[in-house]
PDB file of C-alpha atoms in Angstrom:
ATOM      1  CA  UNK A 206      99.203  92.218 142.421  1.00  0.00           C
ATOM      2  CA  UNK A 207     102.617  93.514 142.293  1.00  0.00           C
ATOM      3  CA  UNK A 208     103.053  93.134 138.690  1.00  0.00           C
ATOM      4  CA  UNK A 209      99.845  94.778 137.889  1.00  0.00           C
ATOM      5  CA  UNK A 210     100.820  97.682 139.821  1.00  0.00           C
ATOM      6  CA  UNK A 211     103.950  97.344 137.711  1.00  0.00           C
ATOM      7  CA  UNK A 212     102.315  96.785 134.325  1.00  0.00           C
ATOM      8  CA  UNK A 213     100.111 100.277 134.876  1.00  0.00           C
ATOM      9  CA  UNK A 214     102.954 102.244 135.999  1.00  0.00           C
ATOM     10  CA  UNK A 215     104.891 101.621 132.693  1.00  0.00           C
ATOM     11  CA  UNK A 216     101.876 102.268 130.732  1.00  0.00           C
ATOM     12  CA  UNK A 217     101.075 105.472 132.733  1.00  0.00           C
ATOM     13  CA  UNK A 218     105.069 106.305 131.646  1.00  0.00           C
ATOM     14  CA  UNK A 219     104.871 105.558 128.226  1.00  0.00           C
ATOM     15  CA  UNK A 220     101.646 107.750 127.654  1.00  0.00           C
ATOM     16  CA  UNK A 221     103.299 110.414 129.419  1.00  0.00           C
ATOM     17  CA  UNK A 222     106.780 110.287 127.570  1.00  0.00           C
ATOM     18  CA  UNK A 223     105.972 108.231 124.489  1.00  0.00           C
ATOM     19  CA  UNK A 224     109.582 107.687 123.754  1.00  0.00           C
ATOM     20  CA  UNK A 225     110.908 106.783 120.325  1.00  0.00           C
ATOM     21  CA  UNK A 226     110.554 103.199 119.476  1.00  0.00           C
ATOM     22  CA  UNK A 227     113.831 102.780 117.997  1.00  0.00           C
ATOM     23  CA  UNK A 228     116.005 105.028 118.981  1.00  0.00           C
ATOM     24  CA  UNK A 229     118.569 103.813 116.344  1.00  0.00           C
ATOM     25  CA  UNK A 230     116.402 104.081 113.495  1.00  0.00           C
ATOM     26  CA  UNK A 231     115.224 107.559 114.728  1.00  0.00           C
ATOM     27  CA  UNK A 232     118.988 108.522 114.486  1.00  0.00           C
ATOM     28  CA  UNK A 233     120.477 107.028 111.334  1.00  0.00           C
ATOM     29  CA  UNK A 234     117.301 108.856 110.073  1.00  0.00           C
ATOM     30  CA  UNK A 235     118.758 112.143 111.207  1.00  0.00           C
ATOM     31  CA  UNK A 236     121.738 111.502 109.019  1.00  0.00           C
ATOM     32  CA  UNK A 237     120.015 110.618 106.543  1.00  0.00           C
ATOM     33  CA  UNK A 238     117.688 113.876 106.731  1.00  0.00           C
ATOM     34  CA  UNK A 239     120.594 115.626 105.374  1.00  0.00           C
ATOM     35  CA  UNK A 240     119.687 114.822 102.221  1.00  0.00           C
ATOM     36  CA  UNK A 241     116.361 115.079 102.204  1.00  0.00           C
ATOM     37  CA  UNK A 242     115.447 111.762 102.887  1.00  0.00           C
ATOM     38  CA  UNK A 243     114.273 109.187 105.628  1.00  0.00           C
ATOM     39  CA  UNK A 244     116.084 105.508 104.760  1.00  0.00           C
ATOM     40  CA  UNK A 245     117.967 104.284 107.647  1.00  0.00           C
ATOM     41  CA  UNK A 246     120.123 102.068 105.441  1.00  0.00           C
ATOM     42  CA  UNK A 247     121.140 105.965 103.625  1.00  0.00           C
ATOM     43  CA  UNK A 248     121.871 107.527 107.101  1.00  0.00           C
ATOM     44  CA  UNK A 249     123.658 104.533 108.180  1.00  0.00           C
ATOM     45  CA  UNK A 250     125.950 105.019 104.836  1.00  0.00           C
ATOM     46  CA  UNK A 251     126.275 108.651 105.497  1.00  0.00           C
ATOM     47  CA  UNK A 252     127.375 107.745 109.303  1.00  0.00           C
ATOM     48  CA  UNK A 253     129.755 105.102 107.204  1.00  0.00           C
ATOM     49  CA  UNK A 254     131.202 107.928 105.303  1.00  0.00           C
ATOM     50  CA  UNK A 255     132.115 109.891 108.466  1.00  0.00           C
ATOM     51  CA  UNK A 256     133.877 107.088 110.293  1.00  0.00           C
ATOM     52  CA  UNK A 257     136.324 106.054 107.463  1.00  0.00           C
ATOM     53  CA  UNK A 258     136.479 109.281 105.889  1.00  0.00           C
ATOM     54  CA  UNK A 259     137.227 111.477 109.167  1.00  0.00           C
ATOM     55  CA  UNK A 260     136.910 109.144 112.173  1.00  0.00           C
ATOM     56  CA  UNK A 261     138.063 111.854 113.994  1.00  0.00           C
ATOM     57  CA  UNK A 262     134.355 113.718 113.437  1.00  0.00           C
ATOM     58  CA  UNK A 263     132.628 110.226 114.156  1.00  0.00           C
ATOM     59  CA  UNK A 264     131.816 110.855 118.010  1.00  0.00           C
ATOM     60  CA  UNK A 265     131.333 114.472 117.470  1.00  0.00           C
ATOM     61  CA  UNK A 266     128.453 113.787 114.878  1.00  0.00           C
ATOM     62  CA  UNK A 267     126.887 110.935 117.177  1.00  0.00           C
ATOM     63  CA  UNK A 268     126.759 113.230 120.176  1.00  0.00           C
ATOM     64  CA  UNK A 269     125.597 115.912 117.946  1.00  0.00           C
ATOM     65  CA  UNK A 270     122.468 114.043 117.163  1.00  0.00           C
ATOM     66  CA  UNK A 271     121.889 112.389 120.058  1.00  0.00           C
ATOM     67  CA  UNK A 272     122.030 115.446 121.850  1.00  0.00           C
ATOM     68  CA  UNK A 273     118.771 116.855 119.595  1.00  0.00           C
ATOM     69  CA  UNK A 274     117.265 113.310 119.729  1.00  0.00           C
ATOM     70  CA  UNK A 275     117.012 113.650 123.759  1.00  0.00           C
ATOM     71  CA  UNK A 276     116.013 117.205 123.853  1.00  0.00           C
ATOM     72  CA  UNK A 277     113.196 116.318 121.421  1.00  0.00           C
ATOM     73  CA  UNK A 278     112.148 113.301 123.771  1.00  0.00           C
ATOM     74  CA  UNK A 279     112.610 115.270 127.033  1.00  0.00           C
ATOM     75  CA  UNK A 280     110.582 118.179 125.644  1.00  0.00           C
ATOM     76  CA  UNK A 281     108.085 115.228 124.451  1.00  0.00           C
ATOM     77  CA  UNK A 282     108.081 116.926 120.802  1.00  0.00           C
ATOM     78  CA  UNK A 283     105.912 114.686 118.391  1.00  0.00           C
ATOM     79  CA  UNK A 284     106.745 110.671 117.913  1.00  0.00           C
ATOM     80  CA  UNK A 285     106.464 110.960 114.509  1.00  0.00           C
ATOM     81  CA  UNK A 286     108.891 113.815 113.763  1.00  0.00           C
ATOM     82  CA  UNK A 287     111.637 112.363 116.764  1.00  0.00           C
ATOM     83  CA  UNK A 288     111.442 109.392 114.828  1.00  0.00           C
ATOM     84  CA  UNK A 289     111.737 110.816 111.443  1.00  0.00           C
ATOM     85  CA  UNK A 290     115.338 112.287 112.177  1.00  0.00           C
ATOM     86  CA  UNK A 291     114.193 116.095 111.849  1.00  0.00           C
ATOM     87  CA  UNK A 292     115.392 116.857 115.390  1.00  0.00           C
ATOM     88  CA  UNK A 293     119.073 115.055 114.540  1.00  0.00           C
ATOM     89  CA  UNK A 294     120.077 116.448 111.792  1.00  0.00           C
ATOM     90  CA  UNK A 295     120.878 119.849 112.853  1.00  0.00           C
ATOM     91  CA  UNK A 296     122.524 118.630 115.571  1.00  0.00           C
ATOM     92  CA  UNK A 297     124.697 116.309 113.453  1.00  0.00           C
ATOM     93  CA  UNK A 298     125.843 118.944 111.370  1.00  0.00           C
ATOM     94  CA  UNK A 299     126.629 121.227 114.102  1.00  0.00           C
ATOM     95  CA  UNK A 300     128.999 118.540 115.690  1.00  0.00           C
ATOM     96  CA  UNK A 301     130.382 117.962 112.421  1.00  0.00           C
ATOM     97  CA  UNK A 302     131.344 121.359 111.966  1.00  0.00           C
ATOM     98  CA  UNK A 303     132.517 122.094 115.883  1.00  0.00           C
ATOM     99  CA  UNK A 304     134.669 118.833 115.086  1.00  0.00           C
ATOM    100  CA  UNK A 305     136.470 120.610 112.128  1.00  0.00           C
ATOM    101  CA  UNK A 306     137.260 124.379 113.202  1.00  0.00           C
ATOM    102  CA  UNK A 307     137.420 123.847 117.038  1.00  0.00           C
ATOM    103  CA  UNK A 308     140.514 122.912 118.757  1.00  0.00           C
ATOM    104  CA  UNK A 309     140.141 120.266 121.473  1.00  0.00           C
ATOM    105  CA  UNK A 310     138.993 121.630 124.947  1.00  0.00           C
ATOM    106  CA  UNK A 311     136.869 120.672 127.837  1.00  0.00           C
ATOM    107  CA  UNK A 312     133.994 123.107 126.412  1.00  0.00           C
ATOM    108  CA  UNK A 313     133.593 121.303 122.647  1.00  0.00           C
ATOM    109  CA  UNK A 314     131.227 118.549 124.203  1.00  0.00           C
ATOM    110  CA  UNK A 315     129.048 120.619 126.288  1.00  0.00           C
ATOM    111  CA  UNK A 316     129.120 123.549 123.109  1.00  0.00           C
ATOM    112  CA  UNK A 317     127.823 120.443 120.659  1.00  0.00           C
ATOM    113  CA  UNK A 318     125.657 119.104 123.580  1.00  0.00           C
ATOM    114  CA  UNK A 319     123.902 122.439 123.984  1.00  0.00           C
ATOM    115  CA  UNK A 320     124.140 123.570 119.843  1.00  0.00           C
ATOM    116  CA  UNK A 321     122.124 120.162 119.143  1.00  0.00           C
ATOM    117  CA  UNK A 322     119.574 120.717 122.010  1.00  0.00           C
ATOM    118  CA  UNK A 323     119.161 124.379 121.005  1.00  0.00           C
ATOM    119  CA  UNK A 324     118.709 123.338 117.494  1.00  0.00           C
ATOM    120  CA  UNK A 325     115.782 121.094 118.108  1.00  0.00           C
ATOM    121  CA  UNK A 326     113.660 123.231 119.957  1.00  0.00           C
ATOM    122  CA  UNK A 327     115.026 125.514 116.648  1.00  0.00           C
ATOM    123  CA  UNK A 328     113.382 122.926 114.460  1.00  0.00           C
ATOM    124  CA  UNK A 329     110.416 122.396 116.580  1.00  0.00           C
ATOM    125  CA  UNK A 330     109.319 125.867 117.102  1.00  0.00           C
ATOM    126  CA  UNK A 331     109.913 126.512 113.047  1.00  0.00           C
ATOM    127  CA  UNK A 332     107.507 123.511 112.572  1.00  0.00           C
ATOM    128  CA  UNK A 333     104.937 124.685 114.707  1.00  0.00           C
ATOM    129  CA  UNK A 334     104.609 127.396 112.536  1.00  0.00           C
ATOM    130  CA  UNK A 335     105.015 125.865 109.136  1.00  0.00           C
ATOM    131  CA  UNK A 336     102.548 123.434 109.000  1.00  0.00           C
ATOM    132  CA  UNK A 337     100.788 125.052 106.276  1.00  0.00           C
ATOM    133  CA  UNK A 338     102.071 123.363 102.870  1.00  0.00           C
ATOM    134  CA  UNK A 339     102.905 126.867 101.109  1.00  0.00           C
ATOM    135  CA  UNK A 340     105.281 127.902 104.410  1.00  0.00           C
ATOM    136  CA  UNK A 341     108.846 127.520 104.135  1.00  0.00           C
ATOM    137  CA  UNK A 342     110.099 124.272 105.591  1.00  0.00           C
ATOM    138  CA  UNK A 343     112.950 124.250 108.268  1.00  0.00           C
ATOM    139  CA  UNK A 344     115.562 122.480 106.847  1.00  0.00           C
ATOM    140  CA  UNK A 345     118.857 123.589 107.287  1.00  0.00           C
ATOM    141  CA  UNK A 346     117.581 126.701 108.758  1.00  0.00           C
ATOM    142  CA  UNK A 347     119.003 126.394 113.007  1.00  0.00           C
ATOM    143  CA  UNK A 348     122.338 124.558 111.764  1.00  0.00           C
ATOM    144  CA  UNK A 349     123.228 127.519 109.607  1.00  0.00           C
ATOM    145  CA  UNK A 350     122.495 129.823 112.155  1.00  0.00           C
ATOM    146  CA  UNK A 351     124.678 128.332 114.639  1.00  0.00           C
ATOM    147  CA  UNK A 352     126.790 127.513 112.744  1.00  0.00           C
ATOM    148  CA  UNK A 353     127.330 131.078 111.676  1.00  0.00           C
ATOM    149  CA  UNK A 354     127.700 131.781 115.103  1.00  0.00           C
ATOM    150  CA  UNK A 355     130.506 128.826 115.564  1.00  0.00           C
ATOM    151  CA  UNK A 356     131.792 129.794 112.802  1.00  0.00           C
ATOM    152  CA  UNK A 357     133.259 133.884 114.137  1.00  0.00           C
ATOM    153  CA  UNK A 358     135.417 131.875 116.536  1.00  0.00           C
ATOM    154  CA  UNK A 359     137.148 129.697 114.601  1.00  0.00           C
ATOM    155  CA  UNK A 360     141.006 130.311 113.198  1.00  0.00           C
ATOM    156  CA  UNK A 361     140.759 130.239 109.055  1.00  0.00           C
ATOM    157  CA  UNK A 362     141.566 127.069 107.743  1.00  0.00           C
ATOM    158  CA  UNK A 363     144.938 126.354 105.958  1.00  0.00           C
ATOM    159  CA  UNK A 364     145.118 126.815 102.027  1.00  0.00           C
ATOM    160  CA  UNK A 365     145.591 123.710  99.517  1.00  0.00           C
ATOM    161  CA  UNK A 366     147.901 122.197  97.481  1.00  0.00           C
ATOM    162  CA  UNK A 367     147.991 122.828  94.032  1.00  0.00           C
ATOM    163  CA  UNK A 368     146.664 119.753  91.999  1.00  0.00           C
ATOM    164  CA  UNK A 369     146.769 119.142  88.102  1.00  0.00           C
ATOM    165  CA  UNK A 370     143.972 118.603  85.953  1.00  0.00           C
ATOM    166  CA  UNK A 371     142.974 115.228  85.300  1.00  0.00           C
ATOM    167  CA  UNK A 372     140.477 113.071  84.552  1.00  0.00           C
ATOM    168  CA  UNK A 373     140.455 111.138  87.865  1.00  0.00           C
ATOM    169  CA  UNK A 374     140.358 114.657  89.711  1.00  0.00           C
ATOM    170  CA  UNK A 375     137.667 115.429  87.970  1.00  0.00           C
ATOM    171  CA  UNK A 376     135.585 112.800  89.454  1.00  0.00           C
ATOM    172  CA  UNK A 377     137.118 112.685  92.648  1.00  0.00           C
ATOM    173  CA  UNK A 378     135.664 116.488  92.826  1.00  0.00           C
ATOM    174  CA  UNK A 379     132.322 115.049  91.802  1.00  0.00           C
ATOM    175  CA  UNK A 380     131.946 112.814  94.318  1.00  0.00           C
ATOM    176  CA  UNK A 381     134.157 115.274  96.853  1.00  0.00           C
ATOM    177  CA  UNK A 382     130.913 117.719  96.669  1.00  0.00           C
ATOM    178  CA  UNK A 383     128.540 115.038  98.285  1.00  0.00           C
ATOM    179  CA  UNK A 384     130.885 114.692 101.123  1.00  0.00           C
ATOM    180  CA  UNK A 385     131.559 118.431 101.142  1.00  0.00           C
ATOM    181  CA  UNK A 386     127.959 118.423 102.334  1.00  0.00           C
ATOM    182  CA  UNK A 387     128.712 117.046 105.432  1.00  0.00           C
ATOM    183  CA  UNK A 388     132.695 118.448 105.511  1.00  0.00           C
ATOM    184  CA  UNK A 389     134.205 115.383 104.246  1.00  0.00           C
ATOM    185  CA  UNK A 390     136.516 116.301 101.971  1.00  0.00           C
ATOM    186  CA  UNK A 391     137.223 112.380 100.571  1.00  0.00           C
ATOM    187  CA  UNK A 392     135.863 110.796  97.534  1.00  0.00           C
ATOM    188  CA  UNK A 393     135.138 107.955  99.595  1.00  0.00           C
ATOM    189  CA  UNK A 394     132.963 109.431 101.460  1.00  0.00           C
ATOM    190  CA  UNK A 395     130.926 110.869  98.296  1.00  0.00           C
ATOM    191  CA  UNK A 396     130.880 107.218  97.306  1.00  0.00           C
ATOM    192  CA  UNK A 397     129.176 105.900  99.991  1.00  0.00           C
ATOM    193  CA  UNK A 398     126.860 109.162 100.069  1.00  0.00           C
ATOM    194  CA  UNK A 399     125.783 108.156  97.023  1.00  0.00           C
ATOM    195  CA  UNK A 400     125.099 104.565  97.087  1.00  0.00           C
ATOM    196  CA  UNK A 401     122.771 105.589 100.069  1.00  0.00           C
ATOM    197  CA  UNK A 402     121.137 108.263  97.736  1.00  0.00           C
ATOM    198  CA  UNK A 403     120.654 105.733  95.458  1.00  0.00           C
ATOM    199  CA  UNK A 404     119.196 102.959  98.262  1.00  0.00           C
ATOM    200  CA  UNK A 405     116.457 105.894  98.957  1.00  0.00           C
ATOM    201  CA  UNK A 406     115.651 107.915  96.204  1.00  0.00           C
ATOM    202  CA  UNK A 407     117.647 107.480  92.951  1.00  0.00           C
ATOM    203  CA  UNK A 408     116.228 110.880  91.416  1.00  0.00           C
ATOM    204  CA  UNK A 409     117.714 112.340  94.308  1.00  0.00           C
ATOM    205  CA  UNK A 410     121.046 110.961  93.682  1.00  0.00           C
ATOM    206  CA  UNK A 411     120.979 111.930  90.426  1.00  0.00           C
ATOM    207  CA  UNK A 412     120.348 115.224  90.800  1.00  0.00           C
ATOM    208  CA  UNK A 413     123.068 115.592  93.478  1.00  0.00           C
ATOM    209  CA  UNK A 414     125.823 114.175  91.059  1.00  0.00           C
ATOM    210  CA  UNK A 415     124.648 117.055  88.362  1.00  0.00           C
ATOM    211  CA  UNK A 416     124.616 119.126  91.334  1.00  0.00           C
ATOM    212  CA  UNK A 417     128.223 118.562  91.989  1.00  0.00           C
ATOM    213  CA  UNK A 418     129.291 118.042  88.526  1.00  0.00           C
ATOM    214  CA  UNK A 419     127.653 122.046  87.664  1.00  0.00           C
ATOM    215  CA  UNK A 420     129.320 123.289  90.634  1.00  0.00           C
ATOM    216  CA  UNK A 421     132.907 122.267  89.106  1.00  0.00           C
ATOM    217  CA  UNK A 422     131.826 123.396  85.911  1.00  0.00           C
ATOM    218  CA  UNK A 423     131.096 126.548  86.693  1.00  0.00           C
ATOM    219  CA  UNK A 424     133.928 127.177  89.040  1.00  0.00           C
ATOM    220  CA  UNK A 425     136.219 125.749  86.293  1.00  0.00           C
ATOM    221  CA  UNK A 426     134.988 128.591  83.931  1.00  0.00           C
ATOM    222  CA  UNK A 427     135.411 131.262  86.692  1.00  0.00           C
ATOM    223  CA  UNK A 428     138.953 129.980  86.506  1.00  0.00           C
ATOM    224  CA  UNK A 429     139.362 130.318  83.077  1.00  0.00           C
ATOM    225  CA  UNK A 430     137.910 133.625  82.739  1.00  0.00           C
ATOM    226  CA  UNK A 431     139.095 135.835  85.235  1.00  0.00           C
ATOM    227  CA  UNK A 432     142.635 136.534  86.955  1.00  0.00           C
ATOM    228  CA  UNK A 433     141.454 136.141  90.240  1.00  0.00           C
ATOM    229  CA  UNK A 434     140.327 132.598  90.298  1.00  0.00           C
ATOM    230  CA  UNK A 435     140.420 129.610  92.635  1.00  0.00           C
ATOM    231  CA  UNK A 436     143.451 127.223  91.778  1.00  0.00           C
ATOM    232  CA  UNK A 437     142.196 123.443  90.379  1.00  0.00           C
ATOM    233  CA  UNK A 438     143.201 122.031  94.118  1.00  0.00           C
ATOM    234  CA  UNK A 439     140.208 124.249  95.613  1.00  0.00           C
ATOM    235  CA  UNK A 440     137.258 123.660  92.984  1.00  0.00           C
ATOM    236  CA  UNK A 441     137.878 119.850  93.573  1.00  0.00           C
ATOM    237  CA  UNK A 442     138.324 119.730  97.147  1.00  0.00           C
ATOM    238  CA  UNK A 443     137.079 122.847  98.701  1.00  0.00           C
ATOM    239  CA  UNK A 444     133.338 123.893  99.538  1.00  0.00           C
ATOM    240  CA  UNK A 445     133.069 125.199  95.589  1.00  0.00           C
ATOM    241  CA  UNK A 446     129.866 122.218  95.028  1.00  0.00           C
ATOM    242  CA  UNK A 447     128.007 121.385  98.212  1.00  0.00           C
ATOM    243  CA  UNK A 448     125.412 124.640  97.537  1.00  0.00           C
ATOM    244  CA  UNK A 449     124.828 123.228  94.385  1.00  0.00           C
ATOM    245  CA  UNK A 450     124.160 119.673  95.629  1.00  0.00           C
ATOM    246  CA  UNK A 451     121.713 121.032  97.723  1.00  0.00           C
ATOM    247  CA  UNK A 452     120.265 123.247  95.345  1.00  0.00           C
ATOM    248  CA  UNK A 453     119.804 120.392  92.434  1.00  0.00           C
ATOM    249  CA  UNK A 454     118.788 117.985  95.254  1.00  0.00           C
ATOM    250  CA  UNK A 455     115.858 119.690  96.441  1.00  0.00           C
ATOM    251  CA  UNK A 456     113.758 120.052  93.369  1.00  0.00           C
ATOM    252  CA  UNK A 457     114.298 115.840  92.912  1.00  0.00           C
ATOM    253  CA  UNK A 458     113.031 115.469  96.526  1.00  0.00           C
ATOM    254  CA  UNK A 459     110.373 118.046  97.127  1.00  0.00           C
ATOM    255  CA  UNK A 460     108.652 118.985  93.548  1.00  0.00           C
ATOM    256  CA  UNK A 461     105.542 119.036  94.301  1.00  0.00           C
ATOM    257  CA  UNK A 462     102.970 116.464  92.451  1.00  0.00           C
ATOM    258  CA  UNK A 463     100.967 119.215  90.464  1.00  0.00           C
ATOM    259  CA  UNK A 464     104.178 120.743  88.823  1.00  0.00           C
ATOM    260  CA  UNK A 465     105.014 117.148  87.690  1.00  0.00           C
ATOM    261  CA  UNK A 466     101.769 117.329  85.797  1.00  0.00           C
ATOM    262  CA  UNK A 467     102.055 120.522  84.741  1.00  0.00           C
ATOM    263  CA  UNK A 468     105.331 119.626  83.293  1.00  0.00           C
ATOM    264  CA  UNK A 469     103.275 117.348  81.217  1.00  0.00           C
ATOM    265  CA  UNK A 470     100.920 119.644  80.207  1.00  0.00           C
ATOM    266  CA  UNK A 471     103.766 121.488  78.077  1.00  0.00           C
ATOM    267  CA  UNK A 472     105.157 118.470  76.456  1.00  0.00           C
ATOM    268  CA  UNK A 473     108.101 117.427  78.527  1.00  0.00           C
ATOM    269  CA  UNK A 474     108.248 113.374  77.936  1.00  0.00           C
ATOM    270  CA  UNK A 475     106.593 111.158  80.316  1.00  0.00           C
ATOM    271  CA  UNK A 476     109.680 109.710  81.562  1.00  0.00           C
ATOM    272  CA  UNK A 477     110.277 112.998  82.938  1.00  0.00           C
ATOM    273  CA  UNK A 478     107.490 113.683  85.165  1.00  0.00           C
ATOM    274  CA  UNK A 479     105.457 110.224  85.533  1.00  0.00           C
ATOM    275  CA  UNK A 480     107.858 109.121  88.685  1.00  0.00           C
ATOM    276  CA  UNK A 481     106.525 111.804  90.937  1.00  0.00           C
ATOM    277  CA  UNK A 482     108.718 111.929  94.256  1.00  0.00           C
ATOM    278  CA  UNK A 483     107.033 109.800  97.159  1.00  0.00           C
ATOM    279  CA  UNK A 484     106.374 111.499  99.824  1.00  0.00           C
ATOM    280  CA  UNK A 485     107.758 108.996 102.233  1.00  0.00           C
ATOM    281  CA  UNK A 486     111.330 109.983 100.965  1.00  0.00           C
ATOM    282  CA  UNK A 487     112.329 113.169 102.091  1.00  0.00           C
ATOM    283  CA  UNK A 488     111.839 115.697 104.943  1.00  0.00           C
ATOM    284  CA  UNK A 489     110.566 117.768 101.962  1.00  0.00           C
ATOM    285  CA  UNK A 490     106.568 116.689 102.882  1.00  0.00           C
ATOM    286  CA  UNK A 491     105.601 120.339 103.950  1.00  0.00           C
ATOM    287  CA  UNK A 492     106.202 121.180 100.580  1.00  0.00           C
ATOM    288  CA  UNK A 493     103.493 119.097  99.071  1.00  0.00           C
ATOM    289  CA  UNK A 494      99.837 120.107  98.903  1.00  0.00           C
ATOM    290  CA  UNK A 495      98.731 116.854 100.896  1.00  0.00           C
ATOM    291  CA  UNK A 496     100.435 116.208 104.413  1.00  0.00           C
ATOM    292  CA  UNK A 497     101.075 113.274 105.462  1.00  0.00           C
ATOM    293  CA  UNK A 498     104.260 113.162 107.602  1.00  0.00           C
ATOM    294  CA  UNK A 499     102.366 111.437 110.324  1.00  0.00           C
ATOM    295  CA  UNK A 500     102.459 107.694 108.346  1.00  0.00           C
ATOM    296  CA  UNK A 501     105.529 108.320 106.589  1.00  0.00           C
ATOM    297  CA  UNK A 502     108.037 105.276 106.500  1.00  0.00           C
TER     298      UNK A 502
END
C-alpha cells in the first residue's frame, strides 16, 4: 500500500515538473547551441575546448549554464526546448565572458548565477513570441544584451604582442576565430571546435572555417591599406573573425529548404543545394517554413 502511495506521488511530481531526462545531454546541448547546432558529442568538444584551452573559464561556463538549465526547469519552460540546450547557451556565454573581464570577488558567482537565470526567461519570453517561422529567432539575442551590460564595468583588456607573418600564424588565426567565438583565444581550442562542427553538421563547419579565413582576409587588407590598422598580432588573435564565423555559419545551418531549390532553379550545381540542412541540426528551426522543434534529435 505504501509503495503505491509512493508510486502516484512521483508520478503526480513528474507531471507537475516534467524535469529534463538527461540533464547532461540537455547541457552539452547548450554548448553546443552556440553554433547552431544540437550534437552532444559537439557541445561536449566545445566544453573540451574550454577546459584545456582556459581551465580557468571551465567552472564559470558550467555554472553559467546550469544556472539557465534550472531556471528553465523551475519555471517548468517546455521539455523539449530545456532539453535542446536553448536555455544554456546564453548562460554559458555570459559566464564565459564574466570569467574573462571580471576580477575575482564574492559577487562573480551570484552575477553569472543571476545573468544565466535572467537570460532564460530572456530566451523564453523571445520564443513565445517567435513562433511564427518568418519572426526573428532568439539566438544570441539576451547574451549580447547582458553582456553589453557586463561589459561597461570591466577594465580594457591589455594590448598584444607583435607577431610576424607566417604561414603557421595564418592558420593558427583560422582556427583562433572559432574559439574567439566562445573567448578562447588558442588554436587548440578552434581545433576541437571544429572537429565537433564536423561530428554535427559538416556544412556548418565549413562555412565557419571560410568564415574565419574572410575575417583575416579582410582585416589583412585593412592593414595594408590604411595607416591606422590593426598590427598582424591582433587580426590573428584578437576578436577580428568571430562575427564572421557567425555570419558564414548561419546561412549553412538555417537556409531555408525553398531557397535551396530556388538556388537550383538558376543553375547553381546540384552539389550545391541537394544537401539541404536537416532540421534536427541547429537551433536555426524557426527559420524554416515547417516546425518541428518538438521531435528534433
Amino acid at each position: 500500500m505504501l509503495a503505491k502511495g509512493l508510486t502516484r506521488f512521483i508520478r503526480y511530481t513528474n507531471m507537475q515538473n516534467s524535469p529534463c531526462p538527461d540533464w547532461a545531454t540537455a547541457l552539452l546541448n547548450g554548448f553546443s547551441q552556440i553554433f547552431l547546432q544540437r550534437h552532444p558529442l559537439c557541445g561536449l568538444l566545445c566544453l573540451l575546448a574550454i577546459l584545456f584551452s582556459a581551465p580557468a573559464l571551465f567552472g564559470w561556463a558550467l555554472l553559467g549554464g546550469v544556472a539557465g538549465l534550472l531556471t528553465a526547469q523551475r519555471r517548468d519552460y517546455p521539455k523539449a526546448d530545456r532539453q535542446a540546450g536553448l536555455f544554456s547557451y546564453n548562460g554559458i556565454l555570459l559566464g564565459l565572458l564574466a570569467g574573462l573581464v571580471l576580477p575575482w570577488s564574492v559577487l562573480l558567482p551570484p552575477l553569472i548565477i543571476a545573468g544565466g537565470g535572467l537570460s532564460a526567461m530572456l530566451t523564453q519570453q523571445w520564443l513565445k513570441r517567435t513562433r511564427d517561422p518568418r519572426c526573428l529567432p532568439a539566438y544570441t539575442a539576451p547574451f549580447v544584451g547582458l553582456g553589453w551590460l557586463l561589459l561597461s564595468f570591466a577594465a580594457p583588456q591589455p594590448s598584444l604582442m607583435s607577431a610576424e607573418l607566417t604561414l603557421a600564424n595564418l592558420l593558427a588565426g583560422c582556427l583562433t576565430g572559432l574559439g574567439q567565438v566562445m573567448f578562447l583565444g588558442h588554436p587548440l581550442a578552434g581545433a576541437l571546435i571544429t572537429a565537433g562542427l564536423l561530428v554535427a553538421n559538416r556544412r556548418a563547419a565549413g562555412w565557419a572555417l571560410f568564415g574565419s579565413a574572410a575575417g583575416v582576409a579582410f582585416a589583412w587588407c585593412i592593414r595594408n591599406t590604411q595607416r591606422r590598422c590593426p598590427d598582424w598580432a591582433v587580426i590573428t588573435r584578437r576578436w577580428w573573425r568571430w562575427p564572421s564565423v557567425n555570419s558564414a555559419a548561419n546561412p549553412g545551418c538555417c537556409w531555408p529548404e525553398s531557397c535551396w531549390q530556388s538556388c537550383s532553379r538558376r543553375g547553381l550545381p546540384p552539389s550545391v543545394w541537394r544537401h539541404s540542412p536537416r532540421r534536427s541540426s541547429s537551433l536555426a528551426g524557426w527559420c524554416r517554413p515547417r516546425r518541428e522543434r518538438g521531435g528534433r534529435s
